[in-house]
Coordinates of C-alpha atoms in Angstrom, one line a residue:
Chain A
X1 CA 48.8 -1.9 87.4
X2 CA 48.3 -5.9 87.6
X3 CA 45.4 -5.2 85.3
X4 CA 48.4 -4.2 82.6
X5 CA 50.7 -6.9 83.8
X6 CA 48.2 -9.6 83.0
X7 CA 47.0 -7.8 79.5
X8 CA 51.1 -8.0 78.7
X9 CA 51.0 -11.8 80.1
X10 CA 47.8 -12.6 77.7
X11 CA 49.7 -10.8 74.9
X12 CA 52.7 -12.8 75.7
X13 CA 51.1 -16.3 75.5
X14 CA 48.8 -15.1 72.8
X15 CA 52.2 -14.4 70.7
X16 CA 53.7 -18.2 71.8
X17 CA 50.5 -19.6 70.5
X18 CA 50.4 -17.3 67.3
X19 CA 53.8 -18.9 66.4
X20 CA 53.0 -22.2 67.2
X21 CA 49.6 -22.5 65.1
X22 CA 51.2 -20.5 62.1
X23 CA 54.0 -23.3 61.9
X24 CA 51.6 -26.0 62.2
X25 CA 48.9 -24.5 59.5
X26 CA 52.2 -23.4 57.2
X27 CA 53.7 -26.8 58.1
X28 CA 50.1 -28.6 57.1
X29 CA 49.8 -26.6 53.9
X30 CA 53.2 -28.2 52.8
X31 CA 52.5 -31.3 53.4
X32 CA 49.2 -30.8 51.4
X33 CA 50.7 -29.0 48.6
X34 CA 53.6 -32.8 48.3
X35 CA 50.6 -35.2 48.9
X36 CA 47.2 -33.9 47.7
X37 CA 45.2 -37.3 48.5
X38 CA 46.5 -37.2 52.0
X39 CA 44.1 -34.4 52.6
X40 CA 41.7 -35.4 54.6
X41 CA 44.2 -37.3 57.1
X42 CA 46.5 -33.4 57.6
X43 CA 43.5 -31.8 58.6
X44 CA 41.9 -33.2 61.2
X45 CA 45.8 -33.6 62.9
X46 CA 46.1 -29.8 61.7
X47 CA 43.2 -29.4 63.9
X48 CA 44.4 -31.3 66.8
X49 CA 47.4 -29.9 67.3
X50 CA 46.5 -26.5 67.0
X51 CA 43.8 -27.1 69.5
X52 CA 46.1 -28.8 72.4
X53 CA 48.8 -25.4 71.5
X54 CA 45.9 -23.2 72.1
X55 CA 45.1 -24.8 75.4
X56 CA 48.6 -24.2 76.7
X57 CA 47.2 -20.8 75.8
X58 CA 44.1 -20.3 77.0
X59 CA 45.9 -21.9 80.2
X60 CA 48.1 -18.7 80.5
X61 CA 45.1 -16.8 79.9
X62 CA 43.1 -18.3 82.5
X63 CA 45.9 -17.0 84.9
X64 CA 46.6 -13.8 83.5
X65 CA 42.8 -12.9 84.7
X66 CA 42.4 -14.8 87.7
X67 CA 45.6 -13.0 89.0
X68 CA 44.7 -9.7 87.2
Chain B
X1 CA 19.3 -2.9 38.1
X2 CA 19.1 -6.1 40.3
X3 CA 22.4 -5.9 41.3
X4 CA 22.7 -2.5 42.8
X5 CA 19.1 -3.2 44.6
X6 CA 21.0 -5.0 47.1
X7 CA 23.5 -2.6 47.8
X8 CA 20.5 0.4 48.0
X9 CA 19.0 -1.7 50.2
X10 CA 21.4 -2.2 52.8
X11 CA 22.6 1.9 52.2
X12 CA 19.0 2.7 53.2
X13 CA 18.9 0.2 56.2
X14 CA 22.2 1.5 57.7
X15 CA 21.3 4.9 57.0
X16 CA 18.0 4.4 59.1
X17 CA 19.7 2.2 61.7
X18 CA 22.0 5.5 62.0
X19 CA 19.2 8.1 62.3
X20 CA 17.1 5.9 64.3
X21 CA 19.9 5.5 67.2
X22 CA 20.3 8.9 66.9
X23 CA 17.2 10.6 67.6
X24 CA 16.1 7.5 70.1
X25 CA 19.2 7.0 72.1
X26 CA 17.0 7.1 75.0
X27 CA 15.1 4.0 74.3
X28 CA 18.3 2.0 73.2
X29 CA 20.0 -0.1 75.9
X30 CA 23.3 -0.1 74.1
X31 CA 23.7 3.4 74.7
X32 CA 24.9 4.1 78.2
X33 CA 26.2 2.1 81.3
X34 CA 24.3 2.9 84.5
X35 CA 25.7 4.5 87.2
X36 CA 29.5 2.8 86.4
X37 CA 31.9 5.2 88.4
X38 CA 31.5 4.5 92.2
X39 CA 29.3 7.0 94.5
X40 CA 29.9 6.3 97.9
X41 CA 28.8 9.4 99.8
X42 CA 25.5 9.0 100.9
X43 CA 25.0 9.8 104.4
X44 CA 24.8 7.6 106.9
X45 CA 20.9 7.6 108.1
X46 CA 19.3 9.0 104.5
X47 CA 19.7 6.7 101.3
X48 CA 18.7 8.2 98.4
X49 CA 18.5 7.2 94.8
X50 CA 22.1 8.3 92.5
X51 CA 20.8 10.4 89.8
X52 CA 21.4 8.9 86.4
X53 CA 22.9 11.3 84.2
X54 CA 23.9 10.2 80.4
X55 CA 27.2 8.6 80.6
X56 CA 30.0 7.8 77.8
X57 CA 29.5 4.6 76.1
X58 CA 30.9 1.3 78.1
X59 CA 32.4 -1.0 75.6
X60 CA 33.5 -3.5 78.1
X61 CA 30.6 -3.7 80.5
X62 CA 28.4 -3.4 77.2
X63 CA 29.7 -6.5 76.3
X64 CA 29.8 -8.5 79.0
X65 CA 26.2 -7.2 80.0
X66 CA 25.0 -8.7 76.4
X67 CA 26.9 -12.2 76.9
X68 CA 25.7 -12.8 80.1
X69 CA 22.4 -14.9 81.0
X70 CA 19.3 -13.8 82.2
X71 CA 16.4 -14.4 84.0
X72 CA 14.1 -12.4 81.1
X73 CA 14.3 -12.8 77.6
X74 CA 15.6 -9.0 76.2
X75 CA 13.5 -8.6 73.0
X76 CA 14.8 -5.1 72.1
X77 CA 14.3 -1.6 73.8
X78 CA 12.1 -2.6 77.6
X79 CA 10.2 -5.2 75.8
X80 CA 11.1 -8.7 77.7
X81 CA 9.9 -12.4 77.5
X82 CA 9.7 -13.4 81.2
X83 CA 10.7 -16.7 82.2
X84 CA 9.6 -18.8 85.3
X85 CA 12.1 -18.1 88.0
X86 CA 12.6 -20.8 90.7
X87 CA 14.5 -19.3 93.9
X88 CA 15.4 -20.9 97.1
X89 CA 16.6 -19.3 100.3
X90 CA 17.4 -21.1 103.0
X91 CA 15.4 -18.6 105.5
X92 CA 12.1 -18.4 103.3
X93 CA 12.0 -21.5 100.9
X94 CA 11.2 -22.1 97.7
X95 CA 10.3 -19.3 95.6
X96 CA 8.3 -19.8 92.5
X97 CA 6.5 -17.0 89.6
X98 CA 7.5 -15.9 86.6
X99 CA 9.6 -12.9 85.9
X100 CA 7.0 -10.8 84.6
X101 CA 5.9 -10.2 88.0
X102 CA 8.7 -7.8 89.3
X103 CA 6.8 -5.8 86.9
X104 CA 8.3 -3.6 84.1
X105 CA 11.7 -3.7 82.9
X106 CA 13.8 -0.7 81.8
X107 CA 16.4 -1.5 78.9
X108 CA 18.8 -2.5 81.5
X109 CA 16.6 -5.3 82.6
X110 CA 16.1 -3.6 85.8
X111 CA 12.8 -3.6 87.4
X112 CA 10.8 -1.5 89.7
X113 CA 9.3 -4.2 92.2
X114 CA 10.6 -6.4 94.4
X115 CA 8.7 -9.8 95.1
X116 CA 9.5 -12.2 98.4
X117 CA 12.6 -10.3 99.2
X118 CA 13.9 -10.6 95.4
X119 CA 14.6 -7.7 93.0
X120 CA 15.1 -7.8 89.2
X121 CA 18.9 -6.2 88.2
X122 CA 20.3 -5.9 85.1
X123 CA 18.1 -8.9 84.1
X124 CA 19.4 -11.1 87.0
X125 CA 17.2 -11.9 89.9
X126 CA 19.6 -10.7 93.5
X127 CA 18.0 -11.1 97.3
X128 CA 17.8 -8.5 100.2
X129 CA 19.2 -10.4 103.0
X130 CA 17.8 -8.2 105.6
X131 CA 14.2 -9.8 107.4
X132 CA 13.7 -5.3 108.1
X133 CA 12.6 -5.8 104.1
X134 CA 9.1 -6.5 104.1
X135 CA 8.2 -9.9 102.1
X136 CA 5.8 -10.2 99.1
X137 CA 5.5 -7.8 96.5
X138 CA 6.8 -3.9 97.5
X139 CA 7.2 -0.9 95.1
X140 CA 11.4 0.1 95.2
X141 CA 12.7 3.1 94.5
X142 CA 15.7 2.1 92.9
X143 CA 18.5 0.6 92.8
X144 CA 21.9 1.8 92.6
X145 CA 25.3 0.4 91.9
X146 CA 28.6 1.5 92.6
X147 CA 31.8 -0.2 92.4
X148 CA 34.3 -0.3 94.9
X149 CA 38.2 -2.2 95.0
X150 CA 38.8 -5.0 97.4
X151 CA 42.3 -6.4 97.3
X152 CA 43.4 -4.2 93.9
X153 CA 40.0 -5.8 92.1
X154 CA 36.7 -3.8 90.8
X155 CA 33.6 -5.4 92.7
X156 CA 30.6 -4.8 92.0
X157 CA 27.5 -4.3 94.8
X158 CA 24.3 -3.0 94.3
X159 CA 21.5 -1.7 96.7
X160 CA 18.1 -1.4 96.7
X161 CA 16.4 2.0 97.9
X162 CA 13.0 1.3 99.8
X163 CA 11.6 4.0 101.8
X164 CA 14.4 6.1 101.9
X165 CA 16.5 3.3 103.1
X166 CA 19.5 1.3 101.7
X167 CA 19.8 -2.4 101.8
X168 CA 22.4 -4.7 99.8
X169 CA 21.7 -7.0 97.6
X170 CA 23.0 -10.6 97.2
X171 CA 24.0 -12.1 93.8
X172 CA 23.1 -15.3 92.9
X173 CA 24.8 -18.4 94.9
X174 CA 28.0 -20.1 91.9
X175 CA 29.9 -23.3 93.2
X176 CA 33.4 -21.1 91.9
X177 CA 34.5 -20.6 96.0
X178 CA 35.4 -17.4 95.3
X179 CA 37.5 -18.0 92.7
X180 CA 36.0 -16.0 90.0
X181 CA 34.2 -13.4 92.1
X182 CA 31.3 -15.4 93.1
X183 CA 30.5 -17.7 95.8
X184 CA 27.8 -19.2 98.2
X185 CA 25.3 -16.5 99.2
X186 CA 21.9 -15.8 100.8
X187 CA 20.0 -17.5 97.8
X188 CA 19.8 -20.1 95.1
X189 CA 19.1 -19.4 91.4
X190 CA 17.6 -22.9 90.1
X191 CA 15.8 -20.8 87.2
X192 CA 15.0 -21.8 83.7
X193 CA 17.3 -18.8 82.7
X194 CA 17.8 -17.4 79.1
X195 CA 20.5 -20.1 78.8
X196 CA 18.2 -22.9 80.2
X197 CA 16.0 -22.3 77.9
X198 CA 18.2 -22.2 75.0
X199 CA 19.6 -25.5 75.6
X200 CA 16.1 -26.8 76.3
X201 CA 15.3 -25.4 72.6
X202 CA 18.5 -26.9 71.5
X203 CA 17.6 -30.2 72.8
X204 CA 13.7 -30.2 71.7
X205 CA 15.1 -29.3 68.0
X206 CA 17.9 -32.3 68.1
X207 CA 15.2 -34.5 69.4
X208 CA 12.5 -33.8 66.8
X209 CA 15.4 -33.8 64.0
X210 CA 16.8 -37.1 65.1
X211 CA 13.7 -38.8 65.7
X212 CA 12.3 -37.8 62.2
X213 CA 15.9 -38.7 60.1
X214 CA 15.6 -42.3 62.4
X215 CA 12.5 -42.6 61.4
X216 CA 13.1 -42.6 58.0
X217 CA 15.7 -45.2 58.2
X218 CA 12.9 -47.2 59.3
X219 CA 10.1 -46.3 56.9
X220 CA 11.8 -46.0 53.7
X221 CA 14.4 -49.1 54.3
X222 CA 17.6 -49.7 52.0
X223 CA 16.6 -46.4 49.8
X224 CA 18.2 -43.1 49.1
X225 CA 17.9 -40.7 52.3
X226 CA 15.4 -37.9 51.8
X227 CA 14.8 -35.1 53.5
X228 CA 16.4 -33.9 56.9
X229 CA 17.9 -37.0 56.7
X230 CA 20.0 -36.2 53.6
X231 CA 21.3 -33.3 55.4
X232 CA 22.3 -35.2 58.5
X233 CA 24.1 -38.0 57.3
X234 CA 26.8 -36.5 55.6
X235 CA 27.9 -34.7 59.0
X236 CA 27.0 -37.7 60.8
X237 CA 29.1 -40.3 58.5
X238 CA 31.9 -37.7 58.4
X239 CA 32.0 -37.6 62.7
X240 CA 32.1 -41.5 62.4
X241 CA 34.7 -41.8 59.8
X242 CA 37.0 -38.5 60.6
X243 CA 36.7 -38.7 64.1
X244 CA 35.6 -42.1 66.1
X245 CA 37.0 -44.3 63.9
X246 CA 40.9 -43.4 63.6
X247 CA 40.5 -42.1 67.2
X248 CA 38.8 -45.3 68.9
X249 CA 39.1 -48.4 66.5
X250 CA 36.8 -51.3 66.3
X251 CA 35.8 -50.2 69.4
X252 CA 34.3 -47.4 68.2
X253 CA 30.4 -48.1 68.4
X254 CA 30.0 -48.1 72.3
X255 CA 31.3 -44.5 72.3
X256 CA 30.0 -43.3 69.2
X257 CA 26.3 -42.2 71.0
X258 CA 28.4 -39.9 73.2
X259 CA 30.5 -38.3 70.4
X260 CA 27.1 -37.9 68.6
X261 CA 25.6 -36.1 71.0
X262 CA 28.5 -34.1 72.4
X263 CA 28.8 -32.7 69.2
X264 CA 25.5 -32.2 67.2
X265 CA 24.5 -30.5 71.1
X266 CA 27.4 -27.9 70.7
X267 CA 26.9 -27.4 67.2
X268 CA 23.0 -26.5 68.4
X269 CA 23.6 -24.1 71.0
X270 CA 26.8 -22.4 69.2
X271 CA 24.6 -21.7 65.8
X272 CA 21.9 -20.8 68.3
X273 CA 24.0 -18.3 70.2
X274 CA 24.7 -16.4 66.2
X275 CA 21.0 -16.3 66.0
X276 CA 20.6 -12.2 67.4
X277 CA 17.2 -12.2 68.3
X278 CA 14.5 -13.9 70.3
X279 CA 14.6 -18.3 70.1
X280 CA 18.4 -17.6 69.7
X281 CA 20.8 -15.1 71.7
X282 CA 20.9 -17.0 74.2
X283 CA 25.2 -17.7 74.7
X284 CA 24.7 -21.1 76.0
X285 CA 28.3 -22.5 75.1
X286 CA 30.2 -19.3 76.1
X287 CA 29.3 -19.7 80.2
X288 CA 32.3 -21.5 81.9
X289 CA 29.5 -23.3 83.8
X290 CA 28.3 -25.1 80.5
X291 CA 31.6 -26.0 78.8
X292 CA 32.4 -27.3 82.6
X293 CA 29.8 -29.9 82.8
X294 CA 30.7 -30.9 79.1
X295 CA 34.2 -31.6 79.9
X296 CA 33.3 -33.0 83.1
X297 CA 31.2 -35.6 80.8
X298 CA 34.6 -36.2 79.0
X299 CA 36.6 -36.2 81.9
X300 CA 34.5 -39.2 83.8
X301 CA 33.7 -41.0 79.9
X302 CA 37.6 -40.9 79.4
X303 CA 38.7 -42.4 83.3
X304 CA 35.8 -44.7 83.8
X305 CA 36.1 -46.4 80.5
X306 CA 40.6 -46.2 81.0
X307 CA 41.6 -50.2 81.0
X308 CA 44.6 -51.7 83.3
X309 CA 47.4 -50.5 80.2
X310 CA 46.1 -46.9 80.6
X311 CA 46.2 -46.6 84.3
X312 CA 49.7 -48.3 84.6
X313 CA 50.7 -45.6 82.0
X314 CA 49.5 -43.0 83.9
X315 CA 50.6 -43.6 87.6
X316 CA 53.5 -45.7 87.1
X317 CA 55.1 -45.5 83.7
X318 CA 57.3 -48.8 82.5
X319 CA 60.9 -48.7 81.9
X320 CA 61.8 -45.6 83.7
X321 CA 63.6 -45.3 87.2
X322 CA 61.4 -45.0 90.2
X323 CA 62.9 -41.8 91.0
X324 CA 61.9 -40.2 88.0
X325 CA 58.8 -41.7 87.9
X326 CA 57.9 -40.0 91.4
X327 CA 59.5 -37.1 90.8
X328 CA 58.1 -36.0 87.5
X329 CA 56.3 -38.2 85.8
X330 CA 53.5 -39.6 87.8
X331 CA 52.8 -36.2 89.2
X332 CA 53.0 -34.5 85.8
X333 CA 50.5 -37.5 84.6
X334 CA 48.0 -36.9 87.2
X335 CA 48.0 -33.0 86.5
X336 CA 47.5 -34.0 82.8
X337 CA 44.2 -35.8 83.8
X338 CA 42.5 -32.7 84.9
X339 CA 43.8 -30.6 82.0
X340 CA 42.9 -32.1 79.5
X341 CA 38.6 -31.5 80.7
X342 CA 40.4 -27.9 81.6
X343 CA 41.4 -27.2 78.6
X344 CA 38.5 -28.4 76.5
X345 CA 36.1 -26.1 78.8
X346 CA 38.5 -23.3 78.7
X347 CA 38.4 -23.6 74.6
X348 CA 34.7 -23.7 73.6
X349 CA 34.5 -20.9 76.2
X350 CA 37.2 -18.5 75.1
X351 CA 36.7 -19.3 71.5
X352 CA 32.6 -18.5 71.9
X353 CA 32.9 -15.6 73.6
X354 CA 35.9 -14.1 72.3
X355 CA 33.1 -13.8 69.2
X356 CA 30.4 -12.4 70.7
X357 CA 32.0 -10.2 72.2
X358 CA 34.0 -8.7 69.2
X359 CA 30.3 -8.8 67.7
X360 CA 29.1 -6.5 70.0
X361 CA 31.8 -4.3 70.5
X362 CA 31.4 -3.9 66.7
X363 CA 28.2 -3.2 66.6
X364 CA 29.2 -0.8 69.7
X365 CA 31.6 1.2 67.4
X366 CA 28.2 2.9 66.5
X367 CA 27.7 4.4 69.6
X368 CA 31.4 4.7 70.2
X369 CA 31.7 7.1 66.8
X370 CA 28.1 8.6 68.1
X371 CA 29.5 9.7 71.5
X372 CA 26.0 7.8 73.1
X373 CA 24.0 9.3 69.6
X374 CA 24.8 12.9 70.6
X375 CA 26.6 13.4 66.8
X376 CA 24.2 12.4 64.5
X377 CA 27.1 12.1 61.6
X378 CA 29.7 10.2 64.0
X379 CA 26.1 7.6 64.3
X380 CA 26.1 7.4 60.6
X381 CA 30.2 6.5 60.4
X382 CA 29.8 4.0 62.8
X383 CA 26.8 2.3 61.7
X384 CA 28.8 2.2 58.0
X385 CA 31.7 0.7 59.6
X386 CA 30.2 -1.4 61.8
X387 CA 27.1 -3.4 59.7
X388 CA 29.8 -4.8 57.0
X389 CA 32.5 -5.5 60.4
X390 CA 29.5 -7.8 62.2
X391 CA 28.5 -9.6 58.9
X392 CA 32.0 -10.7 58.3
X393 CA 32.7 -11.4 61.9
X394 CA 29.3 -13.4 61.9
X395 CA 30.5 -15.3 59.3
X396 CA 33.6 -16.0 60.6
X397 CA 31.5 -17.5 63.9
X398 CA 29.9 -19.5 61.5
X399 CA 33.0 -21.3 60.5
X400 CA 34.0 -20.7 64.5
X401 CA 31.5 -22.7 65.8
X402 CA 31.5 -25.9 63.4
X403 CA 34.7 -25.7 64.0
X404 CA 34.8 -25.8 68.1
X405 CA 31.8 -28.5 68.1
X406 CA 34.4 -30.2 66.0
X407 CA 37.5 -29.9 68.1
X408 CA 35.6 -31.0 70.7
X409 CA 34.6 -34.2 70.3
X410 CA 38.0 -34.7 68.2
X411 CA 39.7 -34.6 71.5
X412 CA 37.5 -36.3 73.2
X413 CA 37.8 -39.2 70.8
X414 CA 41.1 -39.1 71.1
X415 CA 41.2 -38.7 75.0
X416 CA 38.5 -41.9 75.3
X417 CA 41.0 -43.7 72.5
X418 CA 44.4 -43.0 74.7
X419 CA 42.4 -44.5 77.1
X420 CA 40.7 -47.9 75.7
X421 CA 43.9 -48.5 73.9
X422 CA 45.5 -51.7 73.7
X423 CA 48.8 -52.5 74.5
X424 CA 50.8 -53.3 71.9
X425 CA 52.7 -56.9 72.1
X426 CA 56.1 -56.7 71.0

């Protein structure tokens, strides 16, 4: 039963995190699509942020199978 | 012609790779899981050995089997590389000899003799804590493994049958405390493991690599780079323009060595890891244990080189009320400095073997269509599904793990930059 709890929890934060990174990358492909020759500078801060949201992620991941 | 050649070739190959599993699902380790449900009713005086009928295909324990190290090298089928094993117990000492000597492996990496006490299991060396096992090296029966729930969690325990009598075994000694099912035991694992051995191979290649691009600089002064250097550069020039240099400012030489090698040493072992066969397959950067020490690297870079401005920042923010500062801030602060090294360990970890494991659970779909290669047709299906699944999924970890070397040392440029940061006078 916890075992299914903490697959829902995974799915959960997985879902937060989906939501976030999709914003960022749609946001990001904006941005790139106004100012072409800022290409280089929107990616790598693409990259960043989507890494710190997946860590809130992975966070609630961690838990979801240490308390599974 | 030429173009269809290709495709023939790769029909034929899967076709062969489906018969093949098929008629010699005996030999093929991917096949079953050994002795998974738990048999607990041997009697009390008699111990005898759990007969091993053929069981359904484990996806799971398939998985994390494949991803996990080892103290042999798993060429395919029972063929192994052994590697030197260096064990320490605290009530016989130092153990040293290479793995070849518990003798032959089955595909499970299981082997039939135990030596000083030690017995080969699913390629990980485990101990017999019991001084009624007779030392040096003694034939075993076998060893049997059934799984039993402690507080609402499946744990594992395996025993060795030796003259019709039962002993436990010990795992190997982590540093977790319990947290992740592990813990101090009877023994201490200081082997060059699968993993060791990998990152030894990553750092030997780096080495020779470096040394012959550096040399070049040298040798062929103010020219065009030629060579492996002309490979190197770009990827190096791009890390020192994309990365330490927005992140770190003119500051950024002293840190630049660290970045450098934080990065070209993950790259290594993560395009390593892809490789499926012997030098390679070793999943260095997806074992919490790795990624640990690497943040921990970041973590005491980051707070050793932090200057007055950063630690103020931290413990005692300017221009908010002491109450808040107490309450919240400082404490939230203070959390933040262990996850951030948390998080960058978690990352590389989930991200790596998230892969690897979808890899072999993809390449499992063979034997999950094949029912264990009892349907000769469902083999067939599965290897057609799953041959073009892994090549795409490979490539994806291609991208996956430039991609994760990458993030790393991005945020740990920009950790090590919040840190050295200057205040700003207004």
């Amino acid at each position: 039963m916890t075992g299914t709890l903490a697959a829902i929890g995974a799915g959960l934060a997985v879902i937060g995190a989906g939501i976030g990174i999709g914003n960022i990358g749609g946001k990001a492909m904006e941005a790139i699509a106004r100012q072409p020759e800022a290409v280089g500078d929107i990616r790598s801060n693409m990259i960043l942020m989507a890494a710190l949201i997946e860590g809130a992620a992975l966070i609630a991941i961690l838990l979801s199978i240490l308390l599974a | 012609m030429r173009k269809i050649l290709p495709i023939l070739l790769v029909s034929a190959l899967t076709l062969t790779a489906g018969l093949a599993q098929s008629h010699h699902h005996h030999d093929e380790h991917d096949g079953h899981d050994h002795s998974a449900h738990a048999h607990d009713t041997h009697d009390a005086h008699g111990c005898a050995c759990h007969e091993h009928h053929d069981e359904t295909f484990e996806p799971a324990a398939t998985a994390f089997h494949h991803i996990g190290d080892a103290n042999a090298f798993h060429f395919f089928g029972n063929i192994y590389i052994p590697l030197p094993c260096v064990l320490y117990a605290p009530q016989q000492g130092l153990s040293f000899f290479m793995s070849s000597k518990f003798g032959k492996m089955d595909a499970h990496g299981t082997a039939k003799t135990a030596v000083d006490r030690y017995v080969m299991v699913d390629g990980s060396v485990m101990r017999v804590n019991d001084t009624k096992f007779p030392a040096g090296e003694v034939a075993i029966e076998c060893v049997n493994h059934k799984t039993t729930k402690v507080d609402g969690k499946d744990v594992d325990q395996f025993e060795v049958v030796y003259k019709g009598e039962c002993y436990p075994l010990d795992k190997r000694s982590t540093l977790d405390g319990g947290v992740l099912g592990g813990g101090i035991t009877s023994f201490y694992d200081f082997s060059i493991t699968k993993n060791v051995f990998t990152m030894l191979l990553a750092f030997l290649l780096l080495f020779v690599l470096f040394r012959t691009a550096a040399k070049g600089y040298e040798t062929r002064r103010g020219q065009a780079p030629k060579g492996i250097q002309s490979f190197l550069e770009p990827i190096f020039v791009f890390i020192r323009d994309e990365v330490a240099v927005p992140f770190l400012g003119h500051k950024y030489e002293k840190y630049l060595p660290f970045l450098m090698s934080i990065f070209f040493f993950i790259l290594g072992l993560n395009l390593i890891g892809q490789i499926p066969f012997f030098p390679g397959s070793g999943n260095v950067t997806g074992n919490l244990a790795v990624t640990m020490a690497l943040a921990l690297f970041t973590f005491f870079v980051t707070n050793l080189s932090g200057n007055r401005h950063y630690w103020e920042h931290t413990l005692w923010m300017p221009g908010v009320p002491a109450l808040l500062k107490v309450l919240i801030l400082t404490p939230v602060e203070i959390m933040g400095l262990f996850i951030k090294p948390l998080t960058l360990m978690l990352r590389l970890f989930a991200n790596i073997t998230g892969g690897h494991i979808v890899m072999v659970i993809f390449v499992g779909l063979i034997f999950i269509f094949g029912q264990s290669g009892a349907n000769l047709g469902g083999g067939m299906v599965g290897t057609l599904m799953a041959v073009p699944l892994t090549m795409f999924m490979m490539a994806l970890e291609l991208l996956v793990a430039l991609v994760q070397a990458f993030v790393f040392c991005i945020l740990t440029a920009s950790y090590i930059g919040a840190a050295i940061e200057e205040p700003h006078h207004h």
